[in-house]
């Protein structure tokens, strides 16, 4: 099993209402030098979380005590643009987050999240605004992310919206499986296909 | 049924379609480099798997490599560790490896085409988003994450839903001083950084037909910057001419067989796209970016738009200008600069050095500018020397460095210091991309050259037309 199963998650959430958050912000390139997947939480949003002298920036949402321990991040539109570095998705997971909600994700980041056990939930811009407003008004606001029913709900008011995920990826997330398990089971079929390639 | 170029290549690589899920997609060519592969090899070994088709995998060192004194041991222990890991993993699993000092070494997206690994109709992946570069040859090429690198090593397939299809037509003739980089930055400024999310793009029209292979690579390279999975251009006589005779291209009967296939690679007349856009070549000027994503670009003579005139969140826009220390309405022309970077997988090819030299020839580098000129590969270095461009560069007061990713992403020693302003031919102007606190203006090699000799942001046309 590559990661913990994901079924229903109810948690408070960090708000990050900034558009086009790119993977160089999520984890700057200088922290990609590891050869093992350990401790990527340390440098999650490094340059937005810390001053140059290493002290935390107190006004950055991820540093605010009122949100501490949240397992959900609500981000702005076009979240995760830029690099294919999976380290960005690892840093999300290692920071303790299991779900990122946004009105739009960059493709590769979204795929990387699904492969490492972070659920990317795409909602309408209106619902994203509703979530931001609720969290800003009350940091204790809880959000329920129900993967089996593909539904995200503001617990206090019961307002909810459905989200899409393809059935195969959903099954993987619910069971903690990954693609390699699937592909290794069709080795012969792949080998036969490889024979047909012209180069 | 009429098919697009993308359909033809995609459909011929589907091993199995998964119900309500992604396709099992076969990969012909897999590039690996030192940053995104070590954890994949750990995963592979952890599961007791092996590399199934080592002959389909190619390793090169680029992100971390120094661009001076490459004959000496790499000083940064973490970089050295990653480079060693790549070499050891390649050796252990029987994968060809072009490490530091190898005559074939260079940036992965430069050495692939140079050595004939990149072929029309192939599927190519790499743990690097600019893998989209290889689409210039009519290949389906895109960046993947490390889990997928492990998938390809251990099964030669990935699980991918088929993207939607977009065609971008640019017709007409480009003006003097307008390069492929400007065409790409123009399209991205129109599409924004998320305009092509979920799509694979085909570039069509006169402008791309007339463009060199190097130019096509620059355009396809930047497809990812508008959110596309990749971009591609139908192969033509120019493509076949480029690849013929390169060390790893098919030879003899294999070449003829491949050509038969390659000649079928075009979009059928009535094939349908999910989205289509048309642009006019005469509307495109030399471009420059002013913000912190590649979509924030404009004609070099224009002024920064006001927040009221841009789509999306005004707050994010102002934050971006704040980081750059620019204001709405500012002109870029005449702004003093500190650094110029020529290189990267976007503009580190021979044509880019020719363009740069066309401006700096007989001129001198401005004193206030530090310039890093970094060829994309050793083969590009050889071409520079053969064509005598090295002398033009030296006479103008510049120094040529050794190949690598260099200041594009600041993983190596080439970092732009905090606060400094850089005119860069690379692909990203994200906050801190070229070093913490650095400020980047993306531009063509011509704009970079003109700015390097004037010491301020300069319209290259003022130096070309004299």
XYZ file of C-alpha atoms in Angstrom:
665
model
C 0.000 0.000 0.000
C 1.456 3.280 -1.112
C -0.518 5.578 1.189
C -3.355 5.559 3.750
C -6.831 4.925 2.365
C -9.056 7.933 1.831
C -12.784 7.663 2.567
C -14.476 10.531 4.406
C -12.458 13.396 5.823
C -13.891 16.091 8.091
C -11.475 18.833 9.037
C -10.878 22.532 9.380
C -8.953 24.050 6.463
C -6.120 26.417 5.636
C -7.238 29.203 3.268
C -4.821 30.310 0.531
C -6.879 32.544 -1.769
C -4.092 33.274 -4.259
C -4.344 32.406 -7.951
C -1.739 30.558 -10.023
C 0.153 29.161 -7.030
C 3.028 27.422 -8.820
C 5.046 24.408 -7.743
C 8.172 26.554 -7.309
C 6.320 28.200 -4.397
C 4.989 24.902 -3.016
C 8.566 23.618 -2.910
C 11.437 25.707 -4.324
C 13.918 23.919 -6.603
C 16.787 24.162 -4.131
C 14.993 21.637 -1.899
C 14.736 18.959 -4.570
C 18.161 17.496 -3.952
C 17.134 14.557 -1.799
C 17.484 11.018 -3.110
C 14.893 9.672 -0.667
C 11.345 10.738 0.026
C 11.634 12.120 3.571
C 10.645 15.301 5.418
C 9.355 17.328 2.486
C 7.017 19.164 4.910
C 9.978 21.209 6.185
C 10.244 23.218 3.014
C 6.574 23.267 2.036
C 5.941 26.861 0.860
C 9.403 27.661 2.205
C 9.732 31.206 0.879
C 6.168 32.175 1.741
C 6.344 30.573 5.217
C 9.709 31.882 6.402
C 11.666 35.126 6.333
C 15.203 34.990 4.990
C 16.559 34.716 8.551
C 14.497 31.549 9.040
C 11.838 33.052 11.317
C 8.227 32.192 10.407
C 6.073 34.800 8.651
C 3.245 35.058 11.154
C 0.654 36.379 8.714
C 0.972 33.430 6.313
C -2.081 31.133 6.707
C -0.020 27.942 7.080
C 1.714 29.503 10.095
C -1.437 30.682 11.846
C -2.185 28.701 15.017
C -5.929 29.009 14.456
C -5.670 26.650 11.490
C -3.014 24.319 12.890
C -3.655 20.625 12.336
C -6.059 21.143 9.423
C -5.970 18.362 6.871
C -7.438 20.395 4.008
C -6.015 23.322 2.043
C -8.347 25.551 0.050
C -6.299 27.194 -2.703
C -6.950 29.751 -5.433
C -7.645 29.043 -9.100
C -4.985 27.207 -11.187
C -3.339 25.645 -8.153
C -0.081 23.726 -8.765
C 0.929 25.191 -12.107
C 4.458 24.805 -13.429
C 6.863 21.994 -12.757
C 6.171 18.246 -12.819
C 8.094 17.821 -9.549
C 6.156 15.275 -7.475
C 8.053 16.698 -4.512
C 5.306 19.354 -4.424
C 2.643 16.706 -3.835
C 4.920 14.933 -1.312
C 5.299 18.190 0.612
C 1.510 18.595 0.739
C 1.169 15.054 2.115
C 4.124 15.301 4.498
C 2.713 18.552 5.923
C -0.273 16.494 7.031
C -2.752 17.493 4.344
C -4.891 14.863 2.625
C -7.003 17.113 0.428
C -6.575 20.278 -1.645
C -9.700 22.107 -2.818
C -9.573 24.606 -5.684
C -11.693 25.846 -8.573
C -8.952 24.668 -11.004
C -5.806 22.556 -10.831
C -2.840 22.227 -13.125
C -2.895 18.773 -14.755
C 0.423 17.279 -13.712
C 0.100 18.463 -10.106
C -3.379 16.965 -9.923
C -2.107 13.637 -11.260
C 0.807 13.654 -8.842
C -1.554 14.297 -5.909
C -3.723 11.327 -6.863
C -0.625 9.145 -7.111
C 0.596 10.017 -3.614
C -2.684 9.939 -1.697
C -3.728 13.591 -1.698
C -7.264 14.112 -3.012
C -7.578 17.103 -5.363
C -11.175 18.339 -5.201
C -12.256 20.704 -7.947
C -15.261 22.878 -7.086
C -17.009 25.745 -8.861
C -15.520 29.241 -8.388
C -18.704 30.195 -6.490
C -18.373 27.294 -4.061
C -14.660 28.028 -3.621
C -15.562 31.621 -2.681
C -18.157 30.303 -0.246
C -15.504 28.122 1.400
C -13.027 31.011 1.629
C -15.689 33.310 3.145
C -16.700 30.706 5.707
C -13.114 29.904 6.765
C -12.139 33.570 6.975
C -15.226 34.350 9.081
C -14.629 31.386 11.389
C -11.369 29.402 11.340
C -13.142 26.569 13.178
C -15.288 25.987 10.105
C -15.283 22.311 9.246
C -15.378 20.914 5.731
C -16.456 17.354 5.025
C -14.956 15.659 1.991
C -16.865 12.492 1.194
C -15.037 10.520 -1.484
C -17.475 7.574 -1.781
C -20.305 10.032 -2.499
C -18.062 12.573 -4.294
C -19.423 15.423 -2.216
C -17.849 18.333 -0.364
C -19.907 19.974 2.388
C -19.670 22.998 4.655
C -20.593 21.187 7.848
C -22.146 24.155 9.699
C -24.616 25.122 6.979
C -24.959 21.853 5.107
C -24.205 23.584 1.794
C -22.585 21.109 -0.522
C -21.332 20.481 -4.018
C -20.495 17.352 -5.973
C -17.067 16.817 -7.459
C -15.722 14.667 -10.292
C -13.108 11.953 -10.077
C -12.678 9.110 -12.493
C -13.920 5.787 -11.204
C -10.570 4.049 -11.454
C -8.689 6.738 -9.508
C -11.474 6.841 -6.935
C -11.170 3.115 -6.397
C -7.416 3.475 -5.944
C -7.805 6.255 -3.367
C -10.482 4.333 -1.446
C -8.256 1.254 -1.282
C -4.823 2.853 -1.060
C -3.754 1.082 -4.279
C -1.627 2.540 -7.028
C -1.201 2.139 -10.776
C 1.849 -0.096 -10.583
C -0.217 -2.834 -8.925
C -2.593 -2.668 -11.880
C 0.070 -2.499 -14.603
C 2.179 -5.352 -13.228
C -0.866 -7.590 -13.647
C -0.875 -7.047 -17.414
C 2.825 -7.556 -18.125
C 2.236 -10.089 -20.915
C -0.240 -7.845 -22.690
C 2.257 -4.960 -22.536
C 5.100 -7.160 -23.804
C 2.992 -8.272 -26.778
C 2.157 -4.639 -27.526
C 5.823 -3.596 -27.338
C 6.608 -6.125 -30.081
C 4.320 -4.246 -32.472
C 6.032 -0.873 -32.100
C 8.026 0.213 -35.197
C 10.882 1.600 -33.104
C -13.173 8.573 -39.292
C -11.134 11.756 -39.631
C -8.463 11.946 -36.945
C -6.178 14.630 -35.629
C -2.428 14.131 -35.510
C -2.788 13.768 -31.755
C -5.500 11.074 -32.098
C -3.356 9.076 -34.514
C -0.361 8.970 -32.206
C -2.360 8.553 -28.999
C -4.689 5.815 -30.237
C -1.807 3.754 -31.601
C -0.240 3.618 -28.118
C -3.249 2.487 -26.082
C -2.553 -0.993 -24.756
C -5.881 -1.207 -22.952
C -8.688 1.195 -22.092
C -9.802 1.057 -18.468
C -13.557 1.360 -17.973
C -14.398 4.831 -16.577
C -10.721 5.376 -16.112
C -7.471 6.227 -17.843
C -5.871 4.451 -20.807
C -2.931 2.120 -20.313
C -0.550 4.127 -22.453
C 2.652 2.674 -23.929
C 5.824 4.766 -23.787
C 8.404 4.457 -26.586
C 11.107 6.661 -25.080
C 11.745 7.533 -21.433
C 14.234 10.213 -20.424
C 15.486 10.340 -16.858
C 17.651 12.889 -15.045
C 19.139 13.122 -11.572
C 16.395 15.071 -9.775
C 13.163 13.160 -10.326
C 14.470 9.605 -10.740
C 16.256 8.516 -7.498
C 13.044 8.001 -5.516
C 11.542 6.117 -8.478
C 14.460 3.662 -8.442
C 14.077 3.230 -4.666
C 10.395 2.447 -5.192
C 11.168 0.022 -7.994
C 13.715 -1.860 -5.926
C 11.516 -1.734 -2.834
C 8.836 -3.646 -4.713
C 11.372 -6.089 -6.142
C 10.750 -4.894 -9.712
C 13.285 -4.450 -12.512
C 13.555 -2.034 -15.442
C 11.606 -3.883 -18.145
C 12.976 -2.139 -21.264
C 16.295 -0.489 -20.333
C 16.964 0.149 -24.046
C 13.968 2.507 -24.113
C 15.311 4.598 -21.223
C 17.998 7.317 -21.548
C 19.715 9.078 -18.658
C 21.431 12.453 -18.703
C 22.627 14.782 -15.932
C 21.488 18.402 -16.263
C 19.533 20.165 -13.483
C 22.267 20.072 -10.851
C 25.383 20.303 -12.953
C 27.815 23.201 -12.544
C 28.477 25.293 -15.669
C 32.148 25.962 -14.877
C 34.974 23.538 -14.113
C 33.003 20.445 -15.025
C 36.248 18.490 -15.056
C 36.498 18.936 -11.264
C 34.415 17.019 -8.684
C 31.004 18.633 -8.048
C 31.359 20.757 -4.912
C 27.798 20.715 -3.580
C 27.543 17.348 -1.748
C 23.781 17.055 -2.295
C 24.117 17.669 -6.032
C 27.023 15.235 -6.233
C 24.912 12.680 -4.398
C 22.052 12.962 -6.908
C 24.426 12.773 -9.870
C 26.060 9.671 -8.373
C 22.647 8.110 -7.770
C 21.726 8.603 -11.441
C 24.974 7.072 -12.628
C 24.731 4.126 -10.247
C 21.085 3.427 -11.042
C 21.777 3.592 -14.780
C 24.730 1.232 -14.482
C 22.859 -1.216 -12.261
C 19.840 -1.399 -14.569
C 21.644 -1.337 -17.927
C 20.466 2.129 -18.969
C 22.633 4.335 -21.199
C 23.902 7.343 -19.255
C 25.382 10.625 -20.397
C 26.942 12.000 -17.246
C 28.956 15.107 -16.631
C 31.872 15.293 -19.066
C 30.359 12.865 -21.579
C 30.477 14.299 -25.107
C 26.733 13.639 -25.468
C 25.840 15.291 -22.157
C 23.534 18.287 -21.952
C 19.995 19.297 -21.088
C 17.646 16.350 -21.549
C 15.384 18.214 -23.999
C 18.348 19.324 -26.089
C 20.238 16.020 -26.268
C 17.162 13.898 -27.078
C 16.546 15.455 -30.497
C 20.267 15.936 -31.198
C 20.959 12.241 -30.874
C 17.945 11.023 -32.794
C 16.124 9.628 -29.750
C 13.188 11.961 -30.372
C 11.171 10.658 -33.340
C 7.848 11.493 -35.015
C 4.911 9.444 -33.815
C 6.745 8.355 -30.680
C 5.474 8.704 -27.136
C 8.048 10.321 -24.889
C 7.903 11.042 -21.163
C 10.317 12.424 -18.598
C 10.035 13.607 -15.014
C 10.224 17.181 -16.227
C 7.394 19.387 -17.409
C 9.288 20.744 -20.432
C 9.231 17.304 -22.031
C 6.599 18.997 -24.202
C 9.610 20.188 -26.260
C 9.767 16.912 -28.192
C 6.306 17.521 -29.651
C 8.105 19.644 -32.254
C 8.778 16.362 -34.096
C 5.167 15.174 -34.099
C 5.696 13.073 -30.985
C 3.360 12.985 -27.998
C 5.677 14.125 -25.248
C 4.833 15.265 -21.750
C 6.117 15.617 -18.212
C 5.315 13.086 -15.489
C 5.775 12.773 -11.730
C 8.179 10.467 -9.920
C 5.502 7.798 -9.236
C 4.996 7.676 -12.989
C 8.753 7.491 -13.600
C 8.701 4.334 -11.484
C 5.664 3.106 -13.446
C 7.448 3.519 -16.775
C 10.673 1.930 -15.505
C 8.826 -1.089 -14.200
C 6.108 -1.497 -16.860
C 6.885 0.869 -19.815
C 3.336 2.219 -19.452
C 1.483 4.892 -17.541
C -2.177 5.292 -16.761
C -3.418 8.411 -18.543
C -6.825 9.777 -19.409
C -6.785 11.100 -22.989
C -6.578 14.914 -22.934
C -8.887 17.153 -24.981
C -7.592 18.571 -28.258
C -6.860 22.185 -29.111
C -5.481 23.662 -32.321
C -3.709 27.003 -32.410
C -3.243 28.482 -35.885
C -0.830 31.324 -36.496
C -0.813 32.547 -40.065
C 1.057 35.286 -41.894
C 4.676 36.406 -41.741
C 6.564 37.350 -38.598
C 8.116 40.803 -38.518
C 11.818 41.610 -38.204
C 13.172 40.753 -34.762
C 10.216 38.492 -33.915
C 11.348 34.992 -32.966
C 9.682 31.669 -32.072
C 10.042 32.608 -28.380
C 7.953 35.724 -29.031
C 5.289 33.656 -30.798
C 5.078 31.358 -27.759
C 5.037 34.186 -25.187
C 2.366 35.954 -27.263
C 0.141 32.858 -27.341
C 0.599 32.304 -23.591
C -0.256 35.963 -22.866
C -3.529 35.440 -24.772
C -4.307 32.030 -23.236
C -3.070 32.805 -19.687
C -1.204 30.154 -17.690
C -4.312 27.996 -17.347
C -6.004 28.526 -20.726
C -4.956 25.163 -22.125
C -5.311 23.088 -18.945
C -6.714 19.682 -19.848
C -5.693 20.022 -23.502
C -3.012 18.802 -25.854
C -2.238 21.495 -28.428
C -1.428 21.183 -32.125
C 0.282 24.235 -33.629
C -0.623 24.821 -37.263
C -0.320 27.498 -39.907
C 2.335 29.287 -41.983
C 4.350 30.500 -39.055
C 5.108 26.993 -37.782
C 5.599 25.597 -41.296
C 8.219 28.287 -41.912
C 9.855 27.779 -38.530
C 13.120 25.846 -38.068
C 13.140 22.692 -35.937
C 14.897 24.670 -33.190
C 12.101 27.250 -33.286
C 9.425 24.570 -33.171
C 11.131 23.068 -30.122
C 11.041 26.465 -28.386
C 7.305 26.801 -29.042
C 6.413 23.259 -27.977
C 8.672 23.622 -24.926
C 6.527 26.497 -23.660
C 3.173 24.708 -24.175
C 3.219 23.665 -20.528
C 3.260 27.349 -19.523
C -0.352 27.787 -20.654
C -1.336 24.671 -18.750
C -1.322 22.277 -21.744
C -0.040 18.727 -21.229
C 1.968 19.247 -24.381
C 2.134 20.722 -27.845
C 2.899 19.158 -31.186
C 3.583 20.059 -34.796
C 2.986 17.707 -37.722
C 6.272 16.319 -39.063
C 7.300 17.466 -42.548
C 10.323 17.374 -44.858
C 12.172 19.696 -42.478
C 11.584 17.256 -39.607
C 12.802 14.229 -41.570
C 15.839 16.161 -42.802
C 16.707 17.082 -39.184
C 16.537 13.563 -37.810
C 18.074 11.671 -40.718
C 21.487 10.215 -39.951
C 21.537 11.110 -36.253
C 23.206 8.478 -34.137
C 20.112 6.718 -32.753
C 17.595 7.178 -35.584
C 16.471 4.098 -37.508
C 18.762 3.220 -40.411
C 18.349 1.456 -43.785
C 15.203 -0.639 -44.073
C 14.088 0.491 -40.613
C 14.272 4.098 -41.779
C 12.097 3.357 -44.816
C 9.579 1.511 -42.687
C 9.490 4.378 -40.200
C 9.109 6.965 -42.987
C 6.006 5.150 -44.254
C 4.480 5.584 -40.827
C 5.690 9.149 -40.337
C 4.154 10.296 -43.601
C 0.712 9.422 -42.222
C 1.167 11.791 -39.294
C -0.978 14.831 -40.023
C -4.433 16.028 -39.021
C -7.097 14.844 -41.457
C -9.051 17.588 -43.135
C -12.341 17.112 -41.290
C -10.915 16.113 -37.947
C -12.444 17.888 -34.971
C -10.827 19.781 -32.134
C -12.427 20.596 -28.788
C -11.120 24.158 -29.061
C -9.462 26.212 -31.781
C -7.776 29.638 -31.823
C -6.442 31.785 -34.648
C -3.751 34.426 -34.323
C -2.182 36.735 -36.861
C 1.608 36.803 -37.172
C 1.616 40.528 -37.862
C 0.157 41.231 -34.385
C 3.226 39.717 -32.692
C 6.050 41.955 -31.444
C 9.212 41.014 -29.574
C 7.769 40.079 -26.163
C 8.755 40.556 -22.548
C 7.151 39.451 -19.283
C 6.627 41.835 -16.387
C 5.033 39.600 -13.724
C 5.549 36.310 -11.940
C 4.040 33.874 -14.393
C 4.712 33.390 -18.112
C 1.205 34.570 -18.996
C 2.080 38.061 -17.756
C 3.789 39.133 -20.962
C 3.416 41.964 -23.455
C 5.040 43.527 -26.500
C 8.377 44.937 -25.381
C 7.279 48.499 -26.244
C 3.986 48.253 -24.338
C 3.132 49.313 -20.775
C 2.112 47.032 -17.891
C -1.698 46.648 -17.959
C -3.714 47.990 -15.043
C -5.341 45.438 -12.735
C -8.766 46.553 -13.950
C -7.857 45.338 -17.454
C -6.656 41.842 -16.570
C -8.769 38.768 -15.988
C -8.761 37.075 -12.606
C -7.958 38.302 -9.156
C -6.696 41.874 -8.872
C -5.127 41.029 -5.525
C -2.976 38.266 -6.995
C -2.015 40.598 -9.836
C -0.925 43.357 -7.455
C 0.989 40.874 -5.294
C 2.846 39.815 -8.411
C 3.758 43.368 -9.458
C 4.745 44.065 -5.851
C 7.203 41.171 -5.937
C 8.702 42.544 -9.154
C 8.788 46.131 -7.749
C 6.884 47.306 -10.828
C 3.756 49.444 -11.089
C 0.741 49.340 -13.361
C 1.433 51.445 -16.454
C 5.237 51.035 -16.257
C 7.171 50.624 -19.487
C 9.908 47.978 -19.509
C 12.043 49.724 -22.123
C 14.947 51.478 -20.430
C 14.701 49.653 -17.094
C 18.250 48.953 -15.840
C 19.028 45.245 -15.573
C 21.608 43.263 -13.610
C 21.743 39.852 -15.288
C 21.221 38.258 -18.683
C 20.768 34.520 -19.062
C 20.951 32.862 -22.479
C 20.301 29.134 -22.275
C 17.887 26.466 -20.904
C 15.803 23.859 -22.725
C 13.804 26.737 -24.194
C 16.621 28.739 -25.801
C 19.922 26.895 -25.390
C 20.202 25.647 -28.984
C 22.546 26.719 -31.778
C 19.965 28.985 -33.407
C 19.607 30.904 -30.134
C 23.345 31.540 -30.016
C 23.292 32.644 -33.645
C 20.483 35.098 -32.837
C 22.339 36.411 -29.785
C 25.512 36.879 -31.833
C 23.638 38.691 -34.611
C 23.118 41.536 -32.129
C 26.306 41.496 -30.044
C 28.659 41.189 -33.028
C 30.867 44.281 -33.066
C 29.277 45.596 -29.868
C 30.320 45.356 -26.197
C 28.602 43.983 -23.126
C 27.344 46.734 -20.788
C 29.405 47.045 -17.595
C 26.406 46.816 -15.270
C 25.343 43.444 -16.684
C 26.489 39.982 -15.594
C 25.801 37.634 -18.489
C 25.601 33.852 -18.309
C 25.720 32.244 -21.754
C 25.041 28.538 -21.335
C 24.768 26.177 -24.314
C 22.221 23.364 -23.970
C 24.708 20.600 -24.778
C 28.289 19.802 -25.751
C 27.125 19.422 -29.341
C 25.860 23.027 -29.238
C 29.268 24.078 -27.869
C 30.947 22.318 -30.808
C 28.651 24.081 -33.278
C 29.334 27.456 -31.653
C 33.053 26.881 -32.061
C 32.776 25.521 -35.604
C 30.758 28.541 -36.731
C 33.134 30.997 -35.054
C 30.432 32.347 -32.747
C 32.813 31.856 -29.819
C 35.006 34.645 -31.159
C 32.046 37.048 -31.551
C 31.012 36.247 -27.989
C 34.496 36.756 -26.564
C 35.178 39.923 -28.570
C 31.972 41.442 -27.192
C 33.165 40.783 -23.629
C 31.050 37.707 -22.865
C 32.184 34.336 -21.538
C 30.737 31.024 -22.694
C 29.963 28.549 -19.911
C 29.638 24.747 -19.959
C 26.284 23.028 -20.695
C 23.487 22.514 -18.157
C 20.175 23.870 -16.879
C 22.068 26.687 -15.130
C 20.099 29.731 -13.953
C 16.782 28.503 -15.322
C 15.847 26.979 -11.992
C 18.748 27.707 -9.649
C 19.329 24.123 -8.487
C 23.010 24.478 -9.278
C 25.474 27.243 -8.432
C 24.037 29.712 -10.988
C 21.600 31.755 -8.922
C 20.407 35.315 -9.525
C 20.811 37.197 -6.194
C 17.776 38.539 -4.301
C 16.360 41.735 -5.738
C 18.404 41.594 -8.928
C 16.635 41.925 -12.269
C 17.383 39.341 -14.934
C 16.466 39.194 -18.614
C 16.212 35.467 -19.154
C 15.607 33.286 -22.208
C 14.373 30.464 -19.941
C 10.786 29.407 -19.394
C 9.620 30.553 -15.976
C 9.516 33.852 -14.134
C 7.917 32.444 -10.971
C 8.849 34.098 -7.672
C 12.340 32.963 -6.702
C 12.650 30.689 -9.745
C 16.178 31.905 -10.550
C 17.176 32.163 -6.885
C 15.351 33.341 -3.736
C 14.136 36.917 -4.239
C 15.350 37.094 -7.849
C 13.245 38.939 -10.432
C 12.951 37.521 -13.961
C 11.866 39.010 -17.280
C 11.346 36.285 -19.881
C 12.367 37.238 -23.399
C 13.901 36.029 -26.649
C 17.649 35.693 -27.309
C 17.416 38.901 -29.377
C 15.882 40.912 -26.538
C 18.423 39.379 -24.151
C 21.311 40.335 -26.455
C 20.079 43.889 -27.019
C 19.568 44.358 -23.274
C 23.007 42.876 -22.515
C 24.785 45.430 -24.682
C 22.651 48.423 -23.654
C 22.461 47.566 -19.934
C 18.739 48.320 -19.923
C 15.713 46.517 -21.373
C 15.969 47.188 -25.102
C 13.839 46.559 -28.176
C 16.181 44.511 -30.409
C 14.669 46.089 -33.525
C 16.412 49.350 -32.655
C 19.743 47.542 -33.006
C 18.815 45.372 -35.979
C 17.494 48.189 -38.166
C 20.381 50.608 -38.291
